[in-house]
Amino acid sequence: MSTASRDTAEDSARPGERAGRLRTGRLSLPPAARPYVPPLVLYGVTKLVGLTIFACLLEYAGDYRKKEPRFGGGAHWWDVLQTWDGWWYLQVAEKGYDPRPLQPLAPGGLFTVQQNSVAFFPLYPGLIRGVSEVTGLGLYGSAILVSVLASFVAAAGIYAVVSTLAGTRAGTIAAGLWAVAPGAGVEWAVYSESLFVAIAAWACWCVMTKRWLAAGLLAFFAGLNRPTSAALIGAVGLAALVTLLRPDGRREQGVLGPVYAMVAAPLGLLAYVAWVGLSMGDLTAYFTLQREGWAHYFDGGAYTLDVLRNVAVGHNDYLFAFSVPDLLGVQLVIALPFLIALMLCRKPPLVLVAYTLASVLTVLGTQQMFGNTGRYLLPAFPLLLAPAAALSRLKWPTLTVFFTTAAVASGWYAHYVIFELGIP
């Protein structure tokens, strides 16, 4: 072939090759996003298996058909996912708040004031309403969409944090472990846990990578999502304060970023609690409502000890007793010291230590439904650091067996138990 012929052939091939490269480029992910594919696939598949088992158990038992739609019932199995707290969130998304003064109830009952939707923070129902307006989906469909998308953002955040400390393999496994954690059934339900963990995980990562403006902003939004955001707000503030107190910290990271994080972090929580108090004519109205309308309040661990004593001897002489969820909660509480010790052995950053310990103390020190201990501890994702690092030593065939078994089992212990054998 002559030189001219070769040149002509090469020129004719180049447009096809160029078009192929362009097509491939459009389909391929940006390099920064590619590491997140394995953890998100593992998380999504594992959650889908657990949800499928949950649906099968619900249909097999059929008990949900006999319950009130607001309290764990419905015409279809998926209706269960919008009951209990989900009902309140949908009410806020549809109607907004009605912060009237506290309404006393007749004496002698468990609750002494009427329940009010202001007990449920505004960020999650606000997103539900916004997504519904934009997409045209109903409020329930929008709520599930927000929860599912937020759960993937949370899984990505957990991966980012754990992979930074223990490698990409451990980060991937941590995302999978969060999918099968006790209480994980609310991650794809009308509950605010997925949104909160998404915010918390990325806020912690921002602190770890010295992105103080983003950390402060995320902590601010966390304060509009759940009252337990106090643990995250405190952890971000403590990490910022320690940075400011160290000369090398001020020199390397400056002063404005950490100061901004300290100031911005608590504003969301304080603003909402203050708004509830001013609207209801009592600055402590939010806390009174939680205590007297839901029987949830900080008691220094007295309720937790009461449950542990009763369950240990086979009694149920305590408030909010549900035998199966409570037994699983006791096992989780027993495992906590071991999980915390393993986490501390990995020497994680201060923000993770402070956030985890504050979250655990809040859960164990509060009177609330003990059977939901797994759900309340879902935000304490740094506890997954050591187990994920240990499991990362296994080969993927062994891990496949582990996650398959855990995913199937989670359909019962992480979904069915809390929704059907207790109150989520």
PDB file of N, CA and C in Angstrom, residues 305-380:
ATOM      1  N   LEU A 305     -31.276   0.931  82.122  1.00  0.00           N
ATOM      2  CA  LEU A 305     -30.962  -0.023  83.183  1.00  0.00           C
ATOM      3  C   LEU A 305     -32.196  -0.819  83.603  1.00  0.00           C
ATOM      4  N   ASP A 306     -33.343  -0.166  83.631  1.00  0.00           N
ATOM      5  CA  ASP A 306     -34.584  -0.847  83.988  1.00  0.00           C
ATOM      6  C   ASP A 306     -34.904  -1.945  82.977  1.00  0.00           C
ATOM      7  N   VAL A 307     -34.741  -1.637  81.706  1.00  0.00           N
ATOM      8  CA  VAL A 307     -34.995  -2.643  80.669  1.00  0.00           C
ATOM      9  C   VAL A 307     -34.012  -3.800  80.792  1.00  0.00           C
ATOM     10  N   LEU A 308     -32.738  -3.504  80.968  1.00  0.00           N
ATOM     11  CA  LEU A 308     -31.728  -4.551  81.065  1.00  0.00           C
ATOM     12  C   LEU A 308     -32.015  -5.480  82.243  1.00  0.00           C
ATOM     13  N   ARG A 309     -32.402  -4.909  83.388  1.00  0.00           N
ATOM     14  CA  ARG A 309     -32.731  -5.746  84.551  1.00  0.00           C
ATOM     15  C   ARG A 309     -33.923  -6.648  84.270  1.00  0.00           C
ATOM     16  N   ASN A 310     -34.947  -6.111  83.656  1.00  0.00           N
ATOM     17  CA  ASN A 310     -36.152  -6.888  83.394  1.00  0.00           C
ATOM     18  C   ASN A 310     -35.921  -7.990  82.371  1.00  0.00           C
ATOM     19  N   VAL A 311     -35.277  -7.640  81.272  1.00  0.00           N
ATOM     20  CA  VAL A 311     -35.049  -8.623  80.217  1.00  0.00           C
ATOM     21  C   VAL A 311     -34.133  -9.736  80.714  1.00  0.00           C
ATOM     22  N   ALA A 312     -33.186  -9.393  81.572  1.00  0.00           N
ATOM     23  CA  ALA A 312     -32.246 -10.404  82.089  1.00  0.00           C
ATOM     24  C   ALA A 312     -32.955 -11.503  82.865  1.00  0.00           C
ATOM     25  N   VAL A 313     -34.077 -11.177  83.512  1.00  0.00           N
ATOM     26  CA  VAL A 313     -34.792 -12.185  84.316  1.00  0.00           C
ATOM     27  C   VAL A 313     -36.125 -12.575  83.678  1.00  0.00           C
ATOM     28  N   GLY A 314     -36.311 -12.182  82.411  1.00  0.00           N
ATOM     29  CA  GLY A 314     -37.512 -12.596  81.701  1.00  0.00           C
ATOM     30  C   GLY A 314     -38.764 -11.846  82.059  1.00  0.00           C
ATOM     31  N   HIS A 315     -38.646 -10.656  82.646  1.00  0.00           N
ATOM     32  CA  HIS A 315     -39.814  -9.851  82.994  1.00  0.00           C
ATOM     33  C   HIS A 315     -40.018  -8.749  81.951  1.00  0.00           C
ATOM     34  N   ASN A 316     -41.216  -8.191  81.925  1.00  0.00           N
ATOM     35  CA  ASN A 316     -41.498  -7.067  81.024  1.00  0.00           C
ATOM     36  C   ASN A 316     -42.197  -5.943  81.768  1.00  0.00           C
ATOM     37  N   ASP A 317     -41.758  -5.742  83.024  1.00  0.00           N
ATOM     38  CA  ASP A 317     -42.366  -4.721  83.881  1.00  0.00           C
ATOM     39  C   ASP A 317     -41.675  -3.379  83.664  1.00  0.00           C
ATOM     40  N   TYR A 318     -41.779  -2.859  82.447  1.00  0.00           N
ATOM     41  CA  TYR A 318     -41.174  -1.571  82.123  1.00  0.00           C
ATOM     42  C   TYR A 318     -41.964  -0.960  80.975  1.00  0.00           C
ATOM     43  N   LEU A 319     -41.754   0.317  80.755  1.00  0.00           N
ATOM     44  CA  LEU A 319     -42.500   1.065  79.753  1.00  0.00           C
ATOM     45  C   LEU A 319     -42.069   0.656  78.341  1.00  0.00           C
ATOM     46  N   PHE A 320     -43.048   0.600  77.431  1.00  0.00           N
ATOM     47  CA  PHE A 320     -42.806   0.274  76.021  1.00  0.00           C
ATOM     48  C   PHE A 320     -42.136  -1.089  75.873  1.00  0.00           C
ATOM     49  N   ALA A 321     -42.702  -2.107  76.484  1.00  0.00           N
ATOM     50  CA  ALA A 321     -42.116  -3.446  76.436  1.00  0.00           C
ATOM     51  C   ALA A 321     -42.567  -4.190  75.178  1.00  0.00           C
ATOM     52  N   PHE A 322     -41.610  -4.618  74.360  1.00  0.00           N
ATOM     53  CA  PHE A 322     -41.852  -5.446  73.182  1.00  0.00           C
ATOM     54  C   PHE A 322     -40.764  -6.518  73.178  1.00  0.00           C
ATOM     55  N   SER A 323     -41.136  -7.743  73.419  1.00  0.00           N
ATOM     56  CA  SER A 323     -40.175  -8.786  73.778  1.00  0.00           C
ATOM     57  C   SER A 323     -39.080  -8.998  72.733  1.00  0.00           C
ATOM     58  N   VAL A 324     -39.442  -9.217  71.481  1.00  0.00           N
ATOM     59  CA  VAL A 324     -38.424  -9.539  70.471  1.00  0.00           C
ATOM     60  C   VAL A 324     -37.537  -8.331  70.163  1.00  0.00           C
ATOM     61  N   PRO A 325     -38.094  -7.164  69.837  1.00  0.00           N
ATOM     62  CA  PRO A 325     -37.212  -6.010  69.607  1.00  0.00           C
ATOM     63  C   PRO A 325     -36.347  -5.669  70.815  1.00  0.00           C
ATOM     64  N   ASP A 326     -36.895  -5.833  72.015  1.00  0.00           N
ATOM     65  CA  ASP A 326     -36.121  -5.492  73.208  1.00  0.00           C
ATOM     66  C   ASP A 326     -34.955  -6.451  73.410  1.00  0.00           C
ATOM     67  N   LEU A 327     -35.181  -7.737  73.122  1.00  0.00           N
ATOM     68  CA  LEU A 327     -34.093  -8.705  73.253  1.00  0.00           C
ATOM     69  C   LEU A 327     -32.967  -8.392  72.285  1.00  0.00           C
ATOM     70  N   LEU A 328     -33.312  -8.030  71.055  1.00  0.00           N
ATOM     71  CA  LEU A 328     -32.281  -7.637  70.099  1.00  0.00           C
ATOM     72  C   LEU A 328     -31.582  -6.363  70.550  1.00  0.00           C
ATOM     73  N   GLY A 329     -32.349  -5.430  71.151  1.00  0.00           N
ATOM     74  CA  GLY A 329     -31.751  -4.203  71.666  1.00  0.00           C
ATOM     75  C   GLY A 329     -30.766  -4.471  72.783  1.00  0.00           C
ATOM     76  N   VAL A 330     -31.089  -5.419  73.660  1.00  0.00           N
ATOM     77  CA  VAL A 330     -30.173  -5.782  74.749  1.00  0.00           C
ATOM     78  C   VAL A 330     -28.874  -6.332  74.180  1.00  0.00           C
ATOM     79  N   GLN A 331     -28.967  -7.193  73.174  1.00  0.00           N
ATOM     80  CA  GLN A 331     -27.755  -7.756  72.572  1.00  0.00           C
ATOM     81  C   GLN A 331     -26.890  -6.663  71.951  1.00  0.00           C
ATOM     82  N   LEU A 332     -27.550  -5.674  71.359  1.00  0.00           N
ATOM     83  CA  LEU A 332     -26.792  -4.574  70.767  1.00  0.00           C
ATOM     84  C   LEU A 332     -26.112  -3.732  71.836  1.00  0.00           C
ATOM     85  N   VAL A 333     -26.812  -3.462  72.942  1.00  0.00           N
ATOM     86  CA  VAL A 333     -26.221  -2.691  74.038  1.00  0.00           C
ATOM     87  C   VAL A 333     -25.018  -3.429  74.618  1.00  0.00           C
ATOM     88  N   ILE A 334     -25.137  -4.738  74.752  1.00  0.00           N
ATOM     89  CA  ILE A 334     -24.012  -5.532  75.263  1.00  0.00           C
ATOM     90  C   ILE A 334     -22.802  -5.437  74.334  1.00  0.00           C
ATOM     91  N   ALA A 335     -23.059  -5.358  73.028  1.00  0.00           N
ATOM     92  CA  ALA A 335     -21.957  -5.295  72.057  1.00  0.00           C
ATOM     93  C   ALA A 335     -21.318  -3.914  71.974  1.00  0.00           C
ATOM     94  N   LEU A 336     -22.002  -2.882  72.457  1.00  0.00           N
ATOM     95  CA  LEU A 336     -21.506  -1.517  72.282  1.00  0.00           C
ATOM     96  C   LEU A 336     -20.117  -1.276  72.879  1.00  0.00           C
ATOM     97  N   PRO A 337     -19.853  -1.683  74.131  1.00  0.00           N
ATOM     98  CA  PRO A 337     -18.496  -1.436  74.665  1.00  0.00           C
ATOM     99  C   PRO A 337     -17.402  -2.053  73.803  1.00  0.00           C
ATOM    100  N   PHE A 338     -17.663  -3.247  73.279  1.00  0.00           N
ATOM    101  CA  PHE A 338     -16.683  -3.920  72.424  1.00  0.00           C
ATOM    102  C   PHE A 338     -16.495  -3.141  71.126  1.00  0.00           C
ATOM    103  N   LEU A 339     -17.603  -2.700  70.512  1.00  0.00           N
ATOM    104  CA  LEU A 339     -17.507  -1.950  69.260  1.00  0.00           C
ATOM    105  C   LEU A 339     -16.797  -0.612  69.468  1.00  0.00           C
ATOM    106  N   ILE A 340     -17.083   0.036  70.586  1.00  0.00           N
ATOM    107  CA  ILE A 340     -16.426   1.316  70.873  1.00  0.00           C
ATOM    108  C   ILE A 340     -14.934   1.116  71.099  1.00  0.00           C
ATOM    109  N   ALA A 341     -14.577   0.075  71.854  1.00  0.00           N
ATOM    110  CA  ALA A 341     -13.158  -0.200  72.101  1.00  0.00           C
ATOM    111  C   ALA A 341     -12.418  -0.489  70.804  1.00  0.00           C
ATOM    112  N   LEU A 342     -13.027  -1.269  69.927  1.00  0.00           N
ATOM    113  CA  LEU A 342     -12.395  -1.569  68.641  1.00  0.00           C
ATOM    114  C   LEU A 342     -12.237  -0.298  67.804  1.00  0.00           C
ATOM    115  N   MET A 343     -13.258   0.557  67.840  1.00  0.00           N
ATOM    116  CA  MET A 343     -13.166   1.816  67.097  1.00  0.00           C
ATOM    117  C   MET A 343     -12.018   2.666  67.630  1.00  0.00           C
ATOM    118  N   LEU A 344     -11.909   2.794  68.955  1.00  0.00           N
ATOM    119  CA  LEU A 344     -10.856   3.614  69.543  1.00  0.00           C
ATOM    120  C   LEU A 344      -9.474   3.055  69.244  1.00  0.00           C
ATOM    121  N   CYS A 345      -9.361   1.739  69.123  1.00  0.00           N
ATOM    122  CA  CYS A 345      -8.070   1.128  68.789  1.00  0.00           C
ATOM    123  C   CYS A 345      -7.588   1.547  67.403  1.00  0.00           C
ATOM    124  N   ARG A 346      -8.533   1.904  66.534  1.00  0.00           N
ATOM    125  CA  ARG A 346      -8.155   2.360  65.194  1.00  0.00           C
ATOM    126  C   ARG A 346      -7.686   3.822  65.198  1.00  0.00           C
ATOM    127  N   LYS A 347      -7.789   4.506  66.349  1.00  0.00           N
ATOM    128  CA  LYS A 347      -7.371   5.895  66.518  1.00  0.00           C
ATOM    129  C   LYS A 347      -7.988   6.817  65.455  1.00  0.00           C
ATOM    130  N   PRO A 348      -9.321   6.853  65.399  1.00  0.00           N
ATOM    131  CA  PRO A 348      -9.978   7.729  64.418  1.00  0.00           C
ATOM    132  C   PRO A 348      -9.840   9.188  64.806  1.00  0.00           C
ATOM    133  N   PRO A 349     -10.152  10.109  63.906  1.00  0.00           N
ATOM    134  CA  PRO A 349     -10.077  11.541  64.222  1.00  0.00           C
ATOM    135  C   PRO A 349     -11.038  11.919  65.345  1.00  0.00           C
ATOM    136  N   LEU A 350     -10.728  13.035  65.989  1.00  0.00           N
ATOM    137  CA  LEU A 350     -11.512  13.494  67.132  1.00  0.00           C
ATOM    138  C   LEU A 350     -12.986  13.644  66.790  1.00  0.00           C
ATOM    139  N   VAL A 351     -13.295  14.159  65.607  1.00  0.00           N
ATOM    140  CA  VAL A 351     -14.694  14.408  65.265  1.00  0.00           C
ATOM    141  C   VAL A 351     -15.501  13.115  65.275  1.00  0.00           C
ATOM    142  N   LEU A 352     -14.897  12.004  64.827  1.00  0.00           N
ATOM    143  CA  LEU A 352     -15.605  10.724  64.818  1.00  0.00           C
ATOM    144  C   LEU A 352     -15.782  10.177  66.229  1.00  0.00           C
ATOM    145  N   VAL A 353     -14.755  10.323  67.043  1.00  0.00           N
ATOM    146  CA  VAL A 353     -14.842   9.838  68.427  1.00  0.00           C
ATOM    147  C   VAL A 353     -15.909  10.611  69.187  1.00  0.00           C
ATOM    148  N   ALA A 354     -15.847  11.926  69.100  1.00  0.00           N
ATOM    149  CA  ALA A 354     -16.808  12.757  69.829  1.00  0.00           C
ATOM    150  C   ALA A 354     -18.233  12.506  69.345  1.00  0.00           C
ATOM    151  N   TYR A 355     -18.413  12.434  68.046  1.00  0.00           N
ATOM    152  CA  TYR A 355     -19.751  12.216  67.474  1.00  0.00           C
ATOM    153  C   TYR A 355     -20.315  10.869  67.899  1.00  0.00           C
ATOM    154  N   THR A 356     -19.499   9.824  67.843  1.00  0.00           N
ATOM    155  CA  THR A 356     -19.979   8.478  68.186  1.00  0.00           C
ATOM    156  C   THR A 356     -20.313   8.371  69.662  1.00  0.00           C
ATOM    157  N   LEU A 357     -19.417   8.830  70.518  1.00  0.00           N
ATOM    158  CA  LEU A 357     -19.660   8.718  71.960  1.00  0.00           C
ATOM    159  C   LEU A 357     -20.878   9.541  72.373  1.00  0.00           C
ATOM    160  N   ALA A 358     -21.013  10.735  71.813  1.00  0.00           N
ATOM    161  CA  ALA A 358     -22.179  11.557  72.140  1.00  0.00           C
ATOM    162  C   ALA A 358     -23.466  10.898  71.661  1.00  0.00           C
ATOM    163  N   SER A 359     -23.431  10.277  70.479  1.00  0.00           N
ATOM    164  CA  SER A 359     -24.614   9.591  69.953  1.00  0.00           C
ATOM    165  C   SER A 359     -25.002   8.418  70.839  1.00  0.00           C
ATOM    166  N   VAL A 360     -24.018   7.630  71.245  1.00  0.00           N
ATOM    167  CA  VAL A 360     -24.295   6.458  72.085  1.00  0.00           C
ATOM    168  C   VAL A 360     -24.843   6.890  73.442  1.00  0.00           C
ATOM    169  N   LEU A 361     -24.215   7.896  74.053  1.00  0.00           N
ATOM    170  CA  LEU A 361     -24.685   8.382  75.355  1.00  0.00           C
ATOM    171  C   LEU A 361     -26.105   8.932  75.264  1.00  0.00           C
ATOM    172  N   THR A 362     -26.413   9.595  74.165  1.00  0.00           N
ATOM    173  CA  THR A 362     -27.767  10.116  73.978  1.00  0.00           C
ATOM    174  C   THR A 362     -28.784   8.989  73.904  1.00  0.00           C
ATOM    175  N   VAL A 363     -28.463   7.940  73.166  1.00  0.00           N
ATOM    176  CA  VAL A 363     -29.387   6.812  73.017  1.00  0.00           C
ATOM    177  C   VAL A 363     -29.575   6.076  74.341  1.00  0.00           C
ATOM    178  N   LEU A 364     -28.487   5.735  75.005  1.00  0.00           N
ATOM    179  CA  LEU A 364     -28.580   4.959  76.239  1.00  0.00           C
ATOM    180  C   LEU A 364     -29.095   5.789  77.398  1.00  0.00           C
ATOM    181  N   GLY A 365     -28.933   7.095  77.334  1.00  0.00           N
ATOM    182  CA  GLY A 365     -29.347   7.954  78.439  1.00  0.00           C
ATOM    183  C   GLY A 365     -30.724   8.551  78.297  1.00  0.00           C
ATOM    184  N   THR A 366     -31.489   8.112  77.297  1.00  0.00           N
ATOM    185  CA  THR A 366     -32.805   8.688  77.029  1.00  0.00           C
ATOM    186  C   THR A 366     -33.893   7.642  77.192  1.00  0.00           C
ATOM    187  N   GLN A 367     -34.996   8.025  77.826  1.00  0.00           N
ATOM    188  CA  GLN A 367     -36.155   7.138  77.871  1.00  0.00           C
ATOM    189  C   GLN A 367     -36.888   7.250  76.542  1.00  0.00           C
ATOM    190  N   GLN A 368     -36.937   6.157  75.815  1.00  0.00           N
ATOM    191  CA  GLN A 368     -37.648   6.078  74.551  1.00  0.00           C
ATOM    192  C   GLN A 368     -37.921   4.602  74.302  1.00  0.00           C
ATOM    193  N   MET A 369     -38.417   4.233  73.170  1.00  0.00           N
ATOM    194  CA  MET A 369     -38.738   2.832  72.939  1.00  0.00           C
ATOM    195  C   MET A 369     -37.457   2.028  72.789  1.00  0.00           C
ATOM    196  N   PHE A 370     -37.183   1.180  73.782  1.00  0.00           N
ATOM    197  CA  PHE A 370     -35.906   0.481  73.815  1.00  0.00           C
ATOM    198  C   PHE A 370     -35.743  -0.442  72.607  1.00  0.00           C
ATOM    199  N   GLY A 371     -36.842  -0.993  72.121  1.00  0.00           N
ATOM    200  CA  GLY A 371     -36.747  -1.874  70.958  1.00  0.00           C
ATOM    201  C   GLY A 371     -36.218  -1.193  69.724  1.00  0.00           C
ATOM    202  N   ASN A 372     -36.203   0.136  69.703  1.00  0.00           N
ATOM    203  CA  ASN A 372     -35.683   0.901  68.577  1.00  0.00           C
ATOM    204  C   ASN A 372     -34.223   1.291  68.760  1.00  0.00           C
ATOM    205  N   THR A 373     -33.532   0.664  69.693  1.00  0.00           N
ATOM    206  CA  THR A 373     -32.127   1.007  69.927  1.00  0.00           C
ATOM    207  C   THR A 373     -31.307   0.904  68.641  1.00  0.00           C
ATOM    208  N   GLY A 374     -31.552  -0.137  67.858  1.00  0.00           N
ATOM    209  CA  GLY A 374     -30.831  -0.276  66.592  1.00  0.00           C
ATOM    210  C   GLY A 374     -31.083   0.877  65.655  1.00  0.00           C
ATOM    211  N   ARG A 375     -32.332   1.305  65.579  1.00  0.00           N
ATOM    212  CA  ARG A 375     -32.668   2.449  64.732  1.00  0.00           C
ATOM    213  C   ARG A 375     -32.007   3.721  65.249  1.00  0.00           C
ATOM    214  N   TYR A 376     -32.049   3.930  66.556  1.00  0.00           N
ATOM    215  CA  TYR A 376     -31.467   5.150  67.119  1.00  0.00           C
ATOM    216  C   TYR A 376     -29.954   5.188  66.938  1.00  0.00           C
ATOM    217  N   LEU A 377     -29.328   4.021  66.821  1.00  0.00           N
ATOM    218  CA  LEU A 377     -27.875   3.963  66.671  1.00  0.00           C
ATOM    219  C   LEU A 377     -27.421   3.951  65.211  1.00  0.00           C
ATOM    220  N   LEU A 378     -28.363   3.959  64.269  1.00  0.00           N
ATOM    221  CA  LEU A 378     -27.971   4.005  62.857  1.00  0.00           C
ATOM    222  C   LEU A 378     -27.028   5.166  62.549  1.00  0.00           C
ATOM    223  N   PRO A 379     -27.250   6.365  63.127  1.00  0.00           N
ATOM    224  CA  PRO A 379     -26.318   7.464  62.832  1.00  0.00           C
ATOM    225  C   PRO A 379     -24.899   7.244  63.334  1.00  0.00           C
ATOM    226  N   ALA A 380     -24.699   6.316  64.270  1.00  0.00           N
ATOM    227  CA  ALA A 380     -23.361   6.088  64.833  1.00  0.00           C
ATOM    228  C   ALA A 380     -22.536   5.212  63.895  1.00  0.00           C
TER     229      ALA A 380
END
